[in-house]
XYZ file of C-alpha atoms in Angstrom:
707
model
C 147.519 191.873 115.678
C 147.180 189.389 113.306
C 143.688 188.276 112.244
C 142.394 185.130 110.890
C 141.364 184.045 107.148
C 137.602 183.482 107.348
C 137.088 183.087 103.759
C 136.827 179.278 103.917
C 134.468 177.248 105.980
C 134.926 174.095 108.016
C 134.443 171.233 105.641
C 132.439 168.955 108.272
C 131.563 166.424 105.804
C 134.783 166.066 104.421
C 136.456 166.224 107.779
C 139.934 166.837 105.837
C 142.920 165.891 108.654
C 144.672 168.976 110.044
C 148.208 169.214 109.453
C 149.563 172.492 110.932
C 148.929 175.728 112.329
C 150.029 179.000 110.216
C 149.240 182.352 110.972
C 146.052 181.699 112.260
C 145.106 179.053 109.717
C 144.758 175.233 110.297
C 146.273 173.492 107.187
C 144.857 170.100 106.239
C 146.843 167.193 104.346
C 144.321 168.087 101.370
C 145.393 172.035 101.287
C 147.138 172.970 98.219
C 149.443 176.126 97.906
C 146.436 177.993 96.328
C 143.665 176.786 98.777
C 143.219 178.138 102.105
C 143.031 176.017 105.104
C 140.003 175.107 107.237
C 139.109 177.891 109.916
C 137.747 176.562 113.217
C 136.302 178.456 116.333
C 138.431 180.515 118.638
C 137.838 178.105 121.316
C 139.299 175.055 119.510
C 142.398 177.629 118.066
C 142.745 178.655 121.616
C 143.234 174.680 122.933
C 145.414 174.337 119.827
C 147.763 177.328 121.137
C 147.787 176.321 124.712
C 148.802 172.807 123.856
C 151.577 174.264 121.606
C 152.981 176.801 124.244
C 152.613 179.806 121.819
C 152.846 183.383 124.146
C 149.612 185.266 124.153
C 151.084 188.202 122.536
C 152.095 185.725 119.202
C 148.890 184.393 119.196
C 146.758 185.654 116.414
C 143.266 187.000 117.634
C 140.076 186.731 115.545
C 136.975 189.071 115.775
C 134.361 187.809 118.539
C 131.742 187.317 116.072
C 133.558 185.153 113.743
C 134.653 183.498 117.059
C 131.027 182.566 118.163
C 129.996 181.638 114.839
C 132.305 178.654 114.512
C 131.485 177.945 118.270
C 128.222 177.827 117.109
C 128.799 175.731 114.267
C 130.696 173.051 116.021
C 128.376 172.868 119.034
C 125.293 172.330 116.144
C 126.755 169.283 114.955
C 125.497 166.469 116.481
C 125.969 163.411 114.134
C 129.686 163.701 115.099
C 131.924 163.710 117.806
C 134.535 166.222 117.507
C 136.978 166.695 120.332
C 141.044 167.439 120.478
C 143.440 165.681 122.507
C 147.160 166.671 123.583
C 149.929 164.848 122.818
C 149.431 162.206 125.315
C 145.780 161.495 124.698
C 144.184 163.689 127.284
C 140.880 165.274 125.859
C 141.087 168.957 125.556
C 137.751 170.106 123.829
C 134.313 168.694 123.517
C 131.480 169.303 121.234
C 127.635 168.600 121.608
C 127.912 165.870 119.443
C 130.420 164.057 121.829
C 128.313 164.611 124.522
C 125.136 162.750 122.535
C 127.260 159.863 121.871
C 129.078 159.125 124.894
C 126.799 160.541 127.386
C 129.462 162.667 129.075
C 129.365 166.611 129.419
C 132.707 168.835 129.271
C 133.084 169.426 132.845
C 133.092 165.258 133.166
C 135.427 164.459 130.333
C 137.794 167.280 129.373
C 140.954 166.203 130.895
C 140.431 162.746 131.035
C 142.428 160.175 128.736
C 140.544 159.335 125.814
C 140.899 155.430 126.402
C 137.940 156.049 128.419
C 135.648 155.194 125.530
C 137.510 152.025 124.862
C 136.425 148.405 125.941
C 138.537 146.822 128.474
C 139.556 144.209 125.854
C 141.077 146.750 123.713
C 142.484 148.885 126.591
C 144.063 145.481 127.365
C 145.410 144.927 123.375
C 146.653 148.525 123.748
C 144.687 149.806 121.194
C 144.329 153.375 122.196
C 147.898 154.136 122.104
C 148.395 152.164 119.188
C 146.003 154.229 117.361
C 147.960 157.404 118.405
C 151.016 155.962 117.055
C 149.783 154.903 113.875
C 148.473 158.530 113.432
C 151.585 159.857 113.931
C 153.791 157.627 111.824
C 151.152 157.161 109.087
C 149.546 160.621 109.222
C 146.056 159.298 110.031
C 144.137 156.749 111.849
C 141.076 155.444 110.568
C 138.854 152.386 111.815
C 135.630 150.954 112.982
C 135.570 149.327 116.473
C 133.290 149.493 119.424
C 133.293 152.553 121.717
C 132.191 152.652 125.473
C 129.530 155.439 126.726
C 129.124 156.966 130.352
C 126.297 154.405 130.975
C 128.659 151.431 129.972
C 126.603 150.662 127.079
C 128.779 149.580 123.728
C 128.014 151.112 120.318
C 130.049 150.644 116.741
C 131.666 153.980 116.052
C 133.807 155.156 112.708
C 136.748 156.946 114.268
C 139.332 159.116 112.472
C 142.444 160.662 114.412
C 144.644 162.875 112.815
C 147.832 164.584 114.197
C 148.231 168.345 114.830
C 151.650 169.725 114.009
C 152.922 173.190 114.614
C 154.896 174.938 111.728
C 158.196 173.612 113.020
C 156.559 169.991 112.646
C 156.018 169.472 116.520
C 152.962 167.320 117.430
C 150.760 169.292 119.436
C 147.772 167.217 119.616
C 145.511 165.189 117.859
C 141.770 166.107 116.288
C 139.275 163.331 116.597
C 136.108 162.722 114.609
C 133.750 159.783 115.633
C 130.312 158.978 114.059
C 127.990 156.474 115.832
C 127.423 153.586 113.436
C 125.161 151.563 115.606
C 122.251 152.192 113.219
C 124.465 151.431 110.238
C 125.729 148.324 111.877
C 122.211 147.120 112.946
C 120.825 147.496 109.515
C 123.880 145.664 108.016
C 123.057 143.092 110.403
C 119.722 142.864 109.697
C 120.489 142.728 105.938
C 122.990 140.098 106.719
C 120.565 138.038 108.626
C 117.881 138.590 106.115
C 120.089 137.229 103.590
C 121.265 134.453 105.647
C 117.488 133.487 106.440
C 116.651 133.790 102.645
C 119.661 131.420 101.857
C 118.738 129.054 104.672
C 114.914 129.223 103.157
C 116.481 128.537 99.647
C 118.684 125.978 100.506
C 115.831 124.280 102.761
C 113.327 123.972 100.048
C 113.528 120.728 98.629
C 110.301 120.128 96.480
C 111.532 122.697 94.289
C 114.581 123.348 92.403
C 115.400 127.149 92.939
C 118.640 128.280 91.082
C 119.921 131.420 89.257
C 121.135 131.812 85.704
C 123.626 134.423 84.146
C 122.665 136.552 81.141
C 123.866 133.702 79.022
C 121.882 130.920 80.477
C 124.567 129.305 82.561
C 123.981 128.033 86.217
C 125.230 130.175 88.724
C 123.394 128.954 91.972
C 122.015 125.702 93.302
C 119.672 124.649 96.164
C 119.373 121.235 97.606
C 115.957 120.858 95.836
C 117.630 121.203 92.638
C 120.226 118.576 93.706
C 117.460 116.273 94.641
C 115.184 116.692 91.681
C 117.679 116.904 88.985
C 120.665 114.881 90.629
C 123.652 117.204 90.058
C 125.741 118.774 93.163
C 126.579 122.336 92.739
C 130.122 121.273 91.869
C 128.943 119.600 88.791
C 126.303 121.930 87.414
C 127.695 125.481 88.321
C 128.997 127.271 85.013
C 126.859 124.651 82.869
C 124.360 125.738 80.511
C 120.789 125.045 81.751
C 119.790 123.462 78.499
C 121.427 120.410 80.068
C 118.067 119.748 81.851
C 116.254 119.625 78.614
C 115.637 116.512 76.241
C 117.655 115.956 73.034
C 114.255 116.690 71.075
C 113.631 120.029 72.677
C 117.187 121.221 72.459
C 116.870 120.524 68.922
C 113.762 122.532 68.353
C 115.623 125.442 70.500
C 113.110 125.334 73.337
C 115.941 126.545 75.817
C 116.860 129.501 73.758
C 112.983 130.449 73.349
C 112.315 130.235 76.905
C 115.300 132.908 77.621
C 113.931 135.172 74.823
C 110.124 135.043 76.291
C 111.549 135.813 79.777
C 113.449 138.940 78.403
C 110.440 140.029 76.113
C 107.564 139.132 78.523
C 109.576 139.309 82.240
C 108.309 135.808 82.801
C 108.173 132.028 80.907
C 106.310 129.358 82.555
C 105.522 126.248 80.919
C 105.372 122.453 81.614
C 107.436 119.731 79.929
C 109.787 116.964 80.023
C 113.205 117.633 81.725
C 116.142 114.938 82.325
C 117.837 114.133 85.431
C 121.728 113.630 85.642
C 120.845 109.592 85.284
C 119.151 110.246 82.119
C 115.654 109.537 83.510
C 112.949 111.707 82.318
C 110.492 113.659 84.794
C 107.501 116.127 84.132
C 108.348 119.407 85.150
C 106.729 122.645 85.765
C 108.994 125.365 84.919
C 109.035 129.428 85.880
C 111.746 131.513 84.453
C 111.908 135.198 85.559
C 113.890 137.785 84.053
C 116.192 139.866 86.696
C 117.400 143.526 86.204
C 119.251 145.776 88.228
C 118.056 149.330 89.647
C 119.003 150.623 86.076
C 116.948 148.123 84.128
C 120.022 146.280 82.901
C 119.710 142.452 82.670
C 121.594 140.867 84.821
C 120.343 137.216 84.953
C 117.338 134.823 85.351
C 115.799 133.322 88.382
C 114.398 129.582 87.511
C 112.113 127.654 89.657
C 111.402 124.002 88.651
C 109.078 121.600 90.380
C 108.615 117.990 89.684
C 104.864 117.443 88.899
C 105.393 113.795 87.541
C 103.023 112.312 90.167
C 100.232 114.882 89.401
C 100.553 114.448 85.935
C 100.215 110.745 86.291
C 97.490 110.873 88.640
C 95.578 113.339 86.385
C 96.140 110.786 83.606
C 94.940 107.871 85.686
C 91.981 110.083 86.520
C 91.231 110.560 83.119
C 91.938 107.013 82.164
C 89.639 105.785 85.390
C 86.622 108.327 84.024
C 86.746 106.540 80.656
C 87.023 103.257 81.902
C 84.004 104.005 84.235
C 82.301 105.178 80.921
C 82.848 101.896 79.382
C 81.833 100.004 82.350
C 78.723 101.581 82.293
C 78.073 101.015 78.591
C 79.224 97.173 79.094
C 76.851 97.053 82.480
C 73.793 98.386 80.196
C 74.836 96.173 77.298
C 75.327 93.344 79.566
C 71.990 93.614 81.185
C 70.016 93.955 77.703
C 72.223 90.975 76.474
C 71.593 88.839 79.528
C 67.848 89.397 79.678
C 67.651 88.475 75.755
C 69.964 85.563 76.177
C 67.978 84.165 78.917
C 64.690 83.951 76.949
C 66.499 82.985 73.841
C 68.203 80.107 75.438
C 64.964 78.931 76.974
C 63.545 78.830 73.399
C 66.708 77.202 71.949
C 66.528 74.490 74.969
C 62.938 73.610 74.061
C 63.786 73.339 70.187
C 66.799 71.397 70.558
C 65.734 69.136 73.316
C 62.427 68.413 71.011
C 64.444 67.892 67.794
C 66.920 65.472 69.399
C 63.745 63.367 70.705
C 62.085 63.679 67.414
C 65.215 62.542 65.644
C 65.592 59.563 67.793
C 62.051 58.321 67.328
C 61.424 58.875 63.594
C 62.262 56.231 61.407
C 65.475 56.221 59.225
C 64.519 58.279 56.577
C 66.822 59.652 54.139
C 64.943 62.561 53.118
C 63.513 63.482 56.779
C 66.736 62.973 58.858
C 69.103 65.703 57.192
C 66.461 68.044 57.913
C 66.723 67.451 61.463
C 70.365 67.279 61.874
C 70.417 70.898 60.005
C 67.545 71.997 62.537
C 69.718 70.802 65.534
C 72.954 72.363 64.146
C 71.258 75.746 63.731
C 69.851 75.784 67.441
C 73.161 74.678 68.495
C 74.956 77.720 66.336
C 72.169 79.735 67.948
C 73.346 78.651 71.517
C 76.992 79.548 70.699
C 75.934 82.810 69.565
C 74.516 83.632 72.866
C 77.181 82.328 74.563
C 79.477 84.404 72.837
C 77.122 87.392 73.660
C 77.359 86.538 77.188
C 80.914 86.127 77.324
C 81.076 89.436 75.866
C 78.924 91.111 78.235
C 81.018 89.163 81.031
C 77.535 87.505 82.292
C 78.772 83.574 81.342
C 80.034 81.813 84.577
C 83.229 79.834 84.076
C 82.473 76.147 83.755
C 85.548 74.312 83.917
C 85.610 70.962 82.143
C 87.981 68.873 79.898
C 88.178 70.631 76.758
C 89.874 68.964 73.519
C 91.585 72.351 72.356
C 92.332 70.681 69.007
C 88.619 69.466 68.095
C 87.466 72.789 69.341
C 90.007 74.840 67.050
C 88.989 72.695 63.959
C 85.386 72.904 64.790
C 85.495 76.656 65.036
C 87.929 76.903 61.913
C 85.030 77.785 59.176
C 83.575 80.411 61.578
C 87.160 81.952 62.116
C 87.516 82.367 58.372
C 84.209 84.018 57.823
C 84.990 86.304 60.471
C 88.582 87.095 59.784
C 87.991 87.561 56.241
C 89.597 86.464 52.890
C 92.888 88.350 52.961
C 93.643 86.181 56.293
C 95.387 82.864 55.750
C 94.630 80.421 58.974
C 97.382 77.962 59.542
C 96.484 75.137 62.461
C 99.176 73.249 63.918
C 98.123 70.738 66.530
C 99.932 67.469 67.676
C 97.833 64.338 67.358
C 98.685 63.328 71.404
C 97.481 66.428 72.854
C 95.817 65.797 76.136
C 92.440 67.867 76.902
C 92.766 71.237 78.889
C 90.831 72.013 81.610
C 88.958 75.243 80.860
C 85.435 76.496 80.104
C 84.967 75.565 76.213
C 82.821 78.684 75.469
C 85.061 80.866 77.051
C 88.097 79.327 75.469
C 86.447 79.701 72.194
C 85.675 83.197 72.830
C 89.040 83.837 73.897
C 90.719 82.255 70.790
C 88.448 84.268 68.588
C 89.617 87.512 70.368
C 93.089 86.695 69.806
C 92.604 86.037 66.020
C 90.451 89.223 65.636
C 93.408 91.248 67.235
C 95.773 89.436 64.781
C 93.804 90.293 61.700
C 93.618 94.024 62.965
C 97.388 94.227 63.096
C 97.592 93.008 59.577
C 95.375 95.297 57.489
C 96.702 94.260 54.058
C 96.445 90.720 54.947
C 98.555 88.101 56.446
C 99.136 84.974 58.152
C 97.612 83.701 61.655
C 98.985 80.304 63.139
C 97.350 78.626 65.879
C 99.000 76.051 67.365
C 99.695 74.052 70.522
C 102.190 71.860 72.446
C 102.236 70.309 75.836
C 104.823 70.973 78.381
C 105.992 69.999 81.913
C 106.427 73.244 83.960
C 109.019 73.112 86.537
C 109.979 75.257 89.163
C 111.687 78.598 87.929
C 109.875 78.436 84.509
C 109.687 81.866 82.698
C 105.691 81.645 82.609
C 105.665 81.987 86.355
C 103.109 79.038 86.564
C 102.705 76.476 89.390
C 104.400 73.387 88.464
C 102.606 70.810 86.524
C 101.413 69.528 83.153
C 100.177 72.673 80.739
C 99.164 72.799 77.102
C 100.322 76.003 75.601
C 98.151 77.334 73.003
C 99.525 80.113 70.904
C 98.007 82.345 68.121
C 100.703 84.188 66.267
C 100.548 86.879 63.190
C 102.881 88.355 60.613
C 101.574 91.800 61.615
C 103.215 95.054 62.543
C 103.989 94.097 66.295
C 103.824 96.460 69.291
C 106.527 98.650 70.907
C 107.551 98.001 74.669
C 105.600 100.687 76.058
C 101.959 99.414 74.089
C 103.332 95.662 75.063
C 103.303 96.811 78.797
C 99.602 98.088 78.585
C 97.962 95.599 76.328
C 96.289 93.555 78.875
C 94.875 96.658 80.755
C 91.007 96.830 80.725
C 89.887 99.484 78.076
C 93.268 99.873 76.889
C 93.094 100.041 73.200
C 95.409 101.332 70.035
C 92.533 101.151 67.577
C 90.481 104.276 66.624
C 87.389 105.487 68.483
C 84.386 103.220 68.200
C 86.529 100.491 66.707
C 87.427 98.759 69.915
C 86.534 98.411 73.614
C 90.160 97.502 74.898
C 88.259 94.470 76.811
C 89.617 91.883 74.169
C 92.925 90.786 75.554
C 91.799 91.673 79.362
C 88.811 89.013 78.943
C 91.324 86.422 77.730
C 93.749 87.306 80.940
C 90.821 86.945 83.175
C 89.954 83.416 81.507
C 93.592 82.527 81.902
C 93.842 83.550 85.576
C 90.435 81.975 86.539
C 91.718 78.839 84.934
C 94.906 78.636 86.664
C 96.657 79.173 83.738
C 98.454 82.369 82.242
C 98.556 84.847 79.387
C 101.843 85.918 78.137
C 102.309 88.452 75.080
C 105.559 88.395 72.958
C 105.672 91.045 70.385
C 108.375 93.476 68.874
C 107.546 96.360 66.384
C 107.833 95.284 62.916
C 107.918 91.595 63.684
C 104.551 90.432 64.526
C 102.850 89.314 67.692
C 102.537 86.199 69.566
C 99.964 85.476 72.418
C 100.691 82.207 74.546
C 97.739 80.928 76.422
C 98.696 78.337 78.915
C 95.947 76.002 80.551
C 96.124 73.090 82.763
C 95.887 69.531 81.558
C 92.531 68.087 82.770
C 93.509 65.037 84.859
C 91.311 62.356 83.995
C 90.457 59.165 86.063
C 89.175 56.016 84.517
C 85.381 56.728 85.879
C 85.563 60.121 83.969
C 86.895 58.469 81.063
C 84.204 55.848 80.913
C 81.455 58.276 81.894
C 82.332 60.564 78.747
C 82.542 57.425 76.628
C 78.915 56.346 77.529
C 77.752 60.400 77.225
C 78.955 60.441 73.619
C 75.922 58.022 72.997
C 72.859 59.522 74.400
C 70.813 56.664 73.533
C 72.985 54.331 75.753
C 72.429 53.121 79.098
C 72.618 56.458 81.500
C 74.939 54.329 83.997
C 72.489 54.834 86.835
C 69.367 53.114 88.120
C 66.123 54.780 87.525
C 65.495 57.755 89.563
C 62.906 59.945 90.679
C 63.535 63.601 89.590
C 61.930 66.597 90.294
C 62.146 69.297 87.616
C 61.245 72.790 88.087
C 60.980 75.700 85.547
C 58.850 78.726 85.216
C 58.770 78.453 81.392
C 56.193 75.819 80.315
C 58.106 75.029 77.031
C 61.392 74.370 78.962
C 59.792 72.131 81.659
C 57.884 70.354 79.108
C 61.327 69.380 76.855
C 63.355 68.581 80.372
C 60.611 66.242 81.335
C 60.646 64.503 77.831
C 64.290 63.991 77.972
C 64.410 62.661 81.385
C 61.767 60.243 80.917
C 63.198 59.243 77.680
C 66.209 58.192 79.741
C 64.254 56.086 81.844
C 63.537 58.308 84.971
C 60.439 58.838 86.674
C 59.596 62.725 86.306
C 57.820 65.200 88.735
C 56.854 68.604 87.739
C 56.859 72.239 89.228
C 56.624 75.588 87.838
C 57.961 77.526 91.000
C 59.793 76.995 93.971
C 56.826 76.928 96.115
C 55.299 74.331 93.994
C 58.397 72.364 94.256
C 58.515 72.439 97.928
C 54.890 71.167 98.238
C 55.874 68.204 95.875
C 59.194 67.246 98.144
C 56.688 67.473 101.123
C 54.104 65.292 99.581
C 56.597 62.820 97.769
C 58.869 61.047 99.883
C 60.670 59.167 97.020
C 62.353 62.371 95.143
C 66.108 61.296 94.475
C 67.271 64.346 92.571
C 66.169 68.159 92.008
C 66.818 70.028 88.583
C 65.834 73.575 89.022
C 65.691 76.585 86.838
C 67.656 79.561 88.365
C 65.856 82.794 87.154
C 62.223 82.093 88.461
C 59.988 84.843 90.419
C 59.532 85.059 94.184
C 62.109 82.259 94.787
C 65.142 81.478 92.765
C 66.916 78.378 92.148
C 69.795 79.055 94.582
C 67.442 80.020 97.294
C 65.294 76.798 96.557
C 68.739 74.931 96.860
C 69.128 76.704 100.250
C 65.764 75.542 101.510
C 66.231 71.996 100.227
C 69.985 71.775 101.929
C 68.562 72.685 105.463
C 65.280 70.406 105.407
C 66.824 67.500 103.007
C 70.632 67.821 103.488
C 71.271 64.774 101.546
C 69.032 65.879 98.344
C 71.354 66.574 95.258
C 70.213 69.605 93.559
C 71.279 70.604 89.836
C 71.150 74.213 88.857
C 70.043 75.012 85.232
C 70.744 78.505 84.319
C 71.426 80.317 80.845
C 73.532 83.264 82.139
C 72.664 84.959 85.625
C 75.228 86.150 88.125
C 74.775 83.771 91.128
C 74.391 84.923 94.662
C 77.457 85.182 96.465
C 78.405 82.413 98.613
C 76.699 79.823 96.792
C 77.872 76.128 97.436
C 80.504 75.467 95.076
C 79.789 71.911 94.958
C 76.314 72.491 93.570
C 76.085 70.927 90.323
C 75.282 73.501 87.374
C 73.691 72.664 83.803
C 74.028 75.308 81.195
C 71.199 76.210 78.894
C 70.374 75.296 76.321
C 71.386 71.725 77.018
C 70.921 68.612 75.006
C 70.231 65.207 76.574
C 73.989 64.068 76.404
C 74.215 67.250 79.037
C 71.538 65.567 81.287
C 73.389 62.414 81.111
C 76.798 63.805 82.403
C 75.316 66.111 85.342
C 73.145 63.402 86.493
C 75.939 61.067 86.613
C 78.240 63.580 88.173
C 75.495 64.242 90.855
C 75.142 60.355 91.430
C 79.022 60.271 91.893
C 78.760 63.254 94.256
C 75.942 61.721 96.385
C 76.527 57.852 95.963
C 73.832 56.838 98.743
C 70.770 58.766 97.256
C 68.976 58.774 100.508
C 65.172 58.638 100.386
C 63.839 62.155 101.170
C 62.017 62.444 104.576
């Protein structure tokens, strides 16, 4: 009796395909001449022999103990279904792993065709027979496909079918090994879905540019956010070096390479800076660059996340500028309040001085020694008034009082003051035509505007230079570059030979609080104040400048349209001693300052008017109730208990046709004030009284008797 060679063990993991049976040994396709074949249990061998038709007397026998061990071994394997098929595909053996996978017991499945495990689609496609044919022809069939359990459920299986041949090469059956891949497939599917979800997530992000770089810094992936932010499609940028996104100056400094070095050394590089889009435009970016390593610690590339934070940066910058503007505004408010209070009292003093000097000058005999002294005193008072106007204009407490202004005379009158202010290194040239018409503007504000423009020009010429103040008249037609309303205008220009401004500075030059001067050397309000004057006067301020070629400021102002009556009045007003052009009026003058009140009464009486006095709003109302013949009221604005505008409102209700003239030195008037209310700016001269009374008479020709 021939025994089995049990020196080898059945290699379950290798599952070498069985090729032939010889002397009790099952040879596999991997057997060599010097290597014994794999040995299986006697049950499996008996099946082989039954299938081969070998007589019992010729079948080799194995000891019972060895045979039981191999039976136990195969039955102990539950992760693999190991079973035999006859040449027709009928199942002839069944292990416990096969029972666990499919749910069939050996009694239920042995003797049935193995196509039972295939899906209906595979059966109709002839897969069972085709797999056996492939095993016969190729020596092996291996595939992954769906299998069906006893309960009808489907699972993925890895299947290996090997043909079994006898020593003569005759097919005696097939060895089938099946492994359940359900968990593996589930893990693969979960991984696939996870990768797909991650891919969709990355591609769905549009606020961030998320992309990969290889070890050399070349782009290897590209999401939709990167396309939106940077402008490149994936076809355009993949394979290109990421330094494409840097500015030329950053590339010259080696910033891209330095970022990679930091990421490799520290694992991460994070910074903010300018980046460049495909169209060449720049944006402020927050960038994070992470080095990516494999399981062995080898660098395989970089992950890069870029976010466009231009809006955040600009918002932060705007917030800082707003804080600075608020700080400057608070300073200006404090200065304005202080200046306004001082200017009010100073204007009252100047009004008394100036008015009294004018009256004295008219009444004194022509003395060659005394008259020059009085004229000097008058000029000193006028210069003091001009100084307070400049202070009020700086503090923005001076209300605009548009009137016809001879710009040529104004500039020539302030030329000496300009020269002293600008210094000896500056040459001032004035170029005005002889027939320049008057402009409609506030003369005090216009003087301050020209002074501001001249000082800016001087500051642009630290080594000295030439400032040219010129003017021309022009008829503006629709479509003009100035974008002014069509009409007749005068263009005042202040140009210099200084260093000029670049485009960025020029674009911001008229912004409030913007200045290129050092700390403490400028408020940044000069040009904005000139711009405000131009806009309020229905004009326009235009700046023209180039770096290294100087600057020209063009101040467009509308021409004052003067009718015959106004021209006649102006001619009369130029000589205060002349007839005032109105009949004798009964005028009530109201002021809480005794000096101003006395001076105003004296000037009015000198003009031939009958004057009533009041030192408060309450006293004024009492006078109006008592005196029925009041033709006109001249009242101060800043008075305790009742202001001039409040008094004007009461008068408007009780005596609607009684004209009121408001005399004020600076104060901001209440909102909603009647724009037709006549104004008289302190300190005023007698000629100013003549003018404002004449305007009041024209506005209310039938001065009704009160009551």
